[in-house]
Every structure is written in C-alpha cells, then in structure tokens.
PDB file of C-alpha atoms in Angstrom:
ATOM      1  CA  MET O   1     110.862  88.618-100.852  1.00  0.00           C
ATOM      2  CA  GLU O   2     110.089  90.966 -97.864  1.00  0.00           C
ATOM      3  CA  LYS O   3     107.405  88.978 -96.541  1.00  0.00           C
ATOM      4  CA  THR O   4     109.674  85.955 -96.639  1.00  0.00           C
ATOM      5  CA  LEU O   5     112.312  87.752 -94.675  1.00  0.00           C
ATOM      6  CA  THR O   6     109.526  89.096 -92.120  1.00  0.00           C
ATOM      7  CA  LEU O   7     108.571  85.581 -91.715  1.00  0.00           C
ATOM      8  CA  PHE O   8     112.264  84.398 -91.033  1.00  0.00           C
ATOM      9  CA  GLY O   9     112.589  87.031 -88.321  1.00  0.00           C
ATOM     10  CA  CYS O  10     109.191  86.224 -86.669  1.00  0.00           C
ATOM     11  CA  MET O  11     110.291  82.365 -86.502  1.00  0.00           C
ATOM     12  CA  ASP O  12     113.794  83.535 -85.442  1.00  0.00           C
ATOM     13  CA  LYS O  13     115.118  81.639 -88.438  1.00  0.00           C
ATOM     14  CA  ASN O  14     117.079  84.333 -89.636  1.00  0.00           C
ATOM     15  CA  LEU O  15     120.424  83.525 -87.910  1.00  0.00           C
ATOM     16  CA  ALA O  16     121.878  82.268 -91.343  1.00  0.00           C
ATOM     17  CA  LEU O  17     121.030  85.533 -92.936  1.00  0.00           C
ATOM     18  CA  ARG O  18     122.164  87.482 -89.978  1.00  0.00           C
ATOM     19  CA  GLU O  19     125.504  85.862 -89.451  1.00  0.00           C
ATOM     20  CA  GLU O  20     128.142  84.151 -91.203  1.00  0.00           C
ATOM     21  CA  GLN O  21     128.486  80.513 -91.265  1.00  0.00           C
ATOM     22  CA  PRO O  22     130.758  79.429 -88.319  1.00  0.00           C
ATOM     23  CA  ALA O  23     133.718  77.654 -88.716  1.00  0.00           C
ATOM     24  CA  PRO O  24     133.224  73.862 -89.356  1.00  0.00           C
ATOM     25  CA  LEU O  25     133.054  71.608 -86.607  1.00  0.00           C
ATOM     26  CA  ILE O  26     136.209  69.600 -85.485  1.00  0.00           C
ATOM     27  CA  ALA O  27     136.616  67.072 -82.867  1.00  0.00           C
ATOM     28  CA  LYS O  28     137.933  69.529 -80.468  1.00  0.00           C
ATOM     29  CA  SER O  29     134.858  71.876 -80.809  1.00  0.00           C
ATOM     30  CA  THR O  30     133.273  72.927 -77.872  1.00  0.00           C
ATOM     31  CA  PRO O  31     129.583  71.978 -77.046  1.00  0.00           C
ATOM     32  CA  ASN O  32     128.757  75.560 -77.353  1.00  0.00           C
ATOM     33  CA  ALA O  33     130.479  75.689 -80.573  1.00  0.00           C
ATOM     34  CA  LYS O  34     128.768  72.717 -81.764  1.00  0.00           C
ATOM     35  CA  ARG O  35     125.421  74.132 -80.423  1.00  0.00           C
ATOM     36  CA  GLY O  36     125.858  77.331 -82.319  1.00  0.00           C
ATOM     37  CA  PHE O  37     126.792  75.496 -85.464  1.00  0.00           C
ATOM     38  CA  GLU O  38     123.710  73.180 -85.266  1.00  0.00           C
ATOM     39  CA  ARG O  39     121.469  76.376 -84.609  1.00  0.00           C
ATOM     40  CA  TRP O  40     123.092  78.253 -87.771  1.00  0.00           C
ATOM     41  CA  ASP O  41     122.746  74.958 -90.067  1.00  0.00           C
ATOM     42  CA  ARG O  42     119.394  74.453 -88.922  1.00  0.00           C
ATOM     43  CA  SER O  43     118.349  78.060 -89.516  1.00  0.00           C
ATOM     44  CA  ASN O  44     120.228  77.839 -93.104  1.00  0.00           C
ATOM     45  CA  CYS O  45     118.481  74.670 -94.317  1.00  0.00           C
ATOM     46  CA  MET O  46     114.924  76.039 -92.965  1.00  0.00           C
ATOM     47  CA  SER O  47     115.761  79.585 -94.768  1.00  0.00           C
ATOM     48  CA  ILE O  48     116.868  77.874 -97.963  1.00  0.00           C
ATOM     49  CA  MET O  49     113.423  75.517 -97.823  1.00  0.00           C
ATOM     50  CA  ILE O  50     110.998  78.388 -97.257  1.00  0.00           C
ATOM     51  CA  MET O  51     112.876  80.484-100.041  1.00  0.00           C
ATOM     52  CA  LYS O  52     112.550  77.658-102.622  1.00  0.00           C
ATOM     53  CA  TYR O  53     108.954  77.084-101.542  1.00  0.00           C
ATOM     54  CA  ASN O  54     108.101  80.729-102.048  1.00  0.00           C
ATOM     55  CA  ILE O  55     109.874  81.285-105.254  1.00  0.00           C
ATOM     56  CA  PRO O  56     109.146  79.019-108.192  1.00  0.00           C
ATOM     57  CA  GLU O  57     112.501  77.836-109.780  1.00  0.00           C
ATOM     58  CA  ALA O  58     111.158  78.740-113.152  1.00  0.00           C
ATOM     59  CA  PHE O  59     111.433  82.483-111.886  1.00  0.00           C
ATOM     60  CA  MET O  60     114.786  82.161-110.357  1.00  0.00           C
ATOM     61  CA  GLY O  61     116.777  80.943-113.095  1.00  0.00           C
ATOM     62  CA  ILE O  62     118.959  79.212-110.307  1.00  0.00           C
ATOM     63  CA  GLU O  63     119.490  75.490-110.087  1.00  0.00           C
ATOM     64  CA  SER O  64     118.203  75.101-106.334  1.00  0.00           C
ATOM     65  CA  LYS O  65     120.358  71.686-105.887  1.00  0.00           C
ATOM     66  CA  LYS O  66     123.504  73.569-105.914  1.00  0.00           C
ATOM     67  CA  ILE O  67     122.639  76.113-103.116  1.00  0.00           C
ATOM     68  CA  ALA O  68     124.173  75.457 -99.808  1.00  0.00           C
ATOM     69  CA  ARG O  69     123.874  78.697 -98.077  1.00  0.00           C
ATOM     70  CA  ALA O  70     120.895  81.058 -97.547  1.00  0.00           C
ATOM     71  CA  ASN O  71     123.078  84.260 -98.237  1.00  0.00           C
ATOM     72  CA  SER O  72     124.164  83.308-101.354  1.00  0.00           C
ATOM     73  CA  PHE O  73     120.654  82.004-102.520  1.00  0.00           C
ATOM     74  CA  LEU O  74     119.461  85.444-101.328  1.00  0.00           C
ATOM     75  CA  ASP O  75     121.817  87.121-103.182  1.00  0.00           C
ATOM     76  CA  LYS O  76     121.513  85.326-106.384  1.00  0.00           C
ATOM     77  CA  ILE O  77     117.697  85.890-106.144  1.00  0.00           C
ATOM     78  CA  LYS O  78     118.178  89.765-105.735  1.00  0.00           C
ATOM     79  CA  LYS O  79     120.237  89.745-108.898  1.00  0.00           C
ATOM     80  CA  CYS O  80     117.661  88.060-110.906  1.00  0.00           C
ATOM     81  CA  PHE O  81     114.874  90.332-109.746  1.00  0.00           C
ATOM     82  CA  ALA O  82     117.057  93.495-109.721  1.00  0.00           C
ATOM     83  CA  LYS O  83     115.120  96.685-110.727  1.00  0.00           C
ATOM     84  CA  ASN O  84     115.904  98.468-113.725  1.00  0.00           C
ATOM     85  CA  ASN O  85     115.323 101.914-112.490  1.00  0.00           C
ATOM     86  CA  LYS O  86     115.511 103.588-116.057  1.00  0.00           C
ATOM     87  CA  VAL O  87     112.692 101.290-117.334  1.00  0.00           C
ATOM     88  CA  GLU O  88     110.478 102.141-114.224  1.00  0.00           C
ATOM     89  CA  MET O  89     111.423 105.859-114.487  1.00  0.00           C
ATOM     90  CA  THR O  90     110.342 105.757-118.047  1.00  0.00           C
ATOM     91  CA  SER O  91     107.135 103.954-117.376  1.00  0.00           C
ATOM     92  CA  PHE O  92     106.015 106.524-114.712  1.00  0.00           C
ATOM     93  CA  LEU O  93     107.002 109.566-116.850  1.00  0.00           C
ATOM     94  CA  THR O  94     105.051 108.100-119.773  1.00  0.00           C
ATOM     95  CA  SER O  95     101.977 107.476-117.809  1.00  0.00           C
ATOM     96  CA  LEU O  96     102.407 110.825-116.322  1.00  0.00           C
ATOM     97  CA  MET O  97     102.588 112.575-119.807  1.00  0.00           C
ATOM     98  CA  LEU O  98      99.827 110.498-121.236  1.00  0.00           C
ATOM     99  CA  VAL O  99      97.036 110.672-118.458  1.00  0.00           C
ATOM    100  CA  LYS O 100      94.062 112.293-119.319  1.00  0.00           C
ATOM    101  CA  TYR O 101      90.914 112.836-117.283  1.00  0.00           C
ATOM    102  CA  LYS O 102      87.860 111.373-119.116  1.00  0.00           C
ATOM    103  CA  GLY O 103      85.193 113.260-117.595  1.00  0.00           C
ATOM    104  CA  GLN O 104      84.032 110.162-115.241  1.00  0.00           C
ATOM    105  CA  GLY O 105      84.697 109.477-111.680  1.00  0.00           C
ATOM    106  CA  ASN O 106      85.823 111.715-108.839  1.00  0.00           C
ATOM    107  CA  ILE O 107      88.187 114.363-109.686  1.00  0.00           C
ATOM    108  CA  ARG O 108      89.866 114.405-106.281  1.00  0.00           C
ATOM    109  CA  GLU O 109      90.755 110.562-106.729  1.00  0.00           C
ATOM    110  CA  TYR O 110      91.964 111.529-110.295  1.00  0.00           C
ATOM    111  CA  ILE O 111      94.352 114.010-108.930  1.00  0.00           C
ATOM    112  CA  MET O 112      95.559 111.762-106.110  1.00  0.00           C
ATOM    113  CA  GLU O 113      96.329 109.302-108.775  1.00  0.00           C
ATOM    114  CA  ILE O 114      98.670 111.597-110.594  1.00  0.00           C
ATOM    115  CA  PHE O 115     100.002 112.749-107.267  1.00  0.00           C
ATOM    116  CA  HIS O 116     100.820 109.066-106.564  1.00  0.00           C
ATOM    117  CA  VAL O 117     102.730 108.648-109.857  1.00  0.00           C
ATOM    118  CA  THR O 118     104.876 111.597-109.075  1.00  0.00           C
ATOM    119  CA  SER O 119     105.597 110.256-105.431  1.00  0.00           C
ATOM    120  CA  ARG O 120     106.770 107.163-107.161  1.00  0.00           C
ATOM    121  CA  LEU O 121     109.011 109.500-109.498  1.00  0.00           C
ATOM    122  CA  LYS O 122     110.315 111.246-106.322  1.00  0.00           C
ATOM    123  CA  ALA O 123     111.292 107.847-104.778  1.00  0.00           C
ATOM    124  CA  LEU O 124     113.433 107.422-107.873  1.00  0.00           C
ATOM    125  CA  LYS O 125     115.024 110.568-107.129  1.00  0.00           C
ATOM    126  CA  ILE O 126     113.208 112.387-110.025  1.00  0.00           C
ATOM    127  CA  ASN O 127     111.731 115.669-108.347  1.00  0.00           C
ATOM    128  CA  LEU O 128     108.882 117.483-109.974  1.00  0.00           C
ATOM    129  CA  SER O 129     108.112 120.857-108.493  1.00  0.00           C
ATOM    130  CA  ASP O 130     104.585 121.672-107.331  1.00  0.00           C
ATOM    131  CA  GLU O 131     104.070 124.176-110.128  1.00  0.00           C
ATOM    132  CA  LEU O 132     104.794 121.393-112.731  1.00  0.00           C
ATOM    133  CA  PHE O 133     102.559 119.012-110.823  1.00  0.00           C
ATOM    134  CA  VAL O 134      99.851 121.503-111.209  1.00  0.00           C
ATOM    135  CA  LEU O 135     100.365 122.117-114.567  1.00  0.00           C
ATOM    136  CA  MET O 136     100.401 118.421-115.705  1.00  0.00           C
ATOM    137  CA  VAL O 137      96.987 118.251-113.813  1.00  0.00           C
ATOM    138  CA  LEU O 138      95.594 121.154-115.491  1.00  0.00           C
ATOM    139  CA  VAL O 139      96.826 120.033-118.850  1.00  0.00           C
ATOM    140  CA  SER O 140      95.358 116.507-118.423  1.00  0.00           C
ATOM    141  CA  PHE O 141      91.696 118.052-118.327  1.00  0.00           C
ATOM    142  CA  PRO O 142      89.770 118.390-121.262  1.00  0.00           C
ATOM    143  CA  PRO O 143      89.094 121.969-122.791  1.00  0.00           C
TER     144      PRO O 143
END
C-alpha cells in the first residue's frame, strides 16, 4: 500500500487523498472552482483505479462498484489489512524463545538475525534489555 501512495505522490495524483471533496458544482460556480473540482475528481478517479488494480478484490472484501471516494476506499482497505499487534508480538517472542544455533553458518549472521527479531519487538514497544539479549544468544548455542 505504501508503494501505491508513493506512486500517487510522484504522479501528483494524491489530491483526492490530501484534500476533502470540494463542494458540488452549481450553475454559479466560478471557473476556478470548476477547475479545482475537475482536478480533484480526476485525482479521485485515478486513485481509485490504481488502488483497484494493485489490490485484488478477493483480498479487499469490499465491493469496488460502491466506492466513490479514494479516501473512503483507502480507509476500508486499511481496516481489512489492520495488523494485530498481539499476534505479531507472540510470533516474534516465540521465534526468539525457540531459536537454536545449528552449528552451521556464520555466528555473526545468526546473532544479527536474533537482533533483528528483538528490534522488531522494540518497534512493537516490547523492550528487551541488552543483558536479556545476550542471555538469549548464549542459551541458543549448543552445549
């Protein structure tokens, strides 16, 4: 999803994601208001088309024909793909507890792999002390 949002920014098509929908046009609308509405509407249509192309409907769980605004579409996609931090924490903690050095490969790379898991846990606001990290590494080595 981040790649798609970056693409919108590079193409200058993220107007519909940055700004709210302008007021509907009326007969007395100024040419400047008409131009602004047309820019926003084009940005909205392009954003929706690109998002629909990049995310298959089977994964979205959203009927794409009902989508009228890129912002609401993006919000629905975010809800569908919301991360469950507890599951992610459990997964990282389990892998940290069960990791064992098998005697093959570079020890430095192995330690960096464990460090990567602990840094992911820190990103989830679970701070492990350096002493615990060292202990986890030492315990994972064979006797």
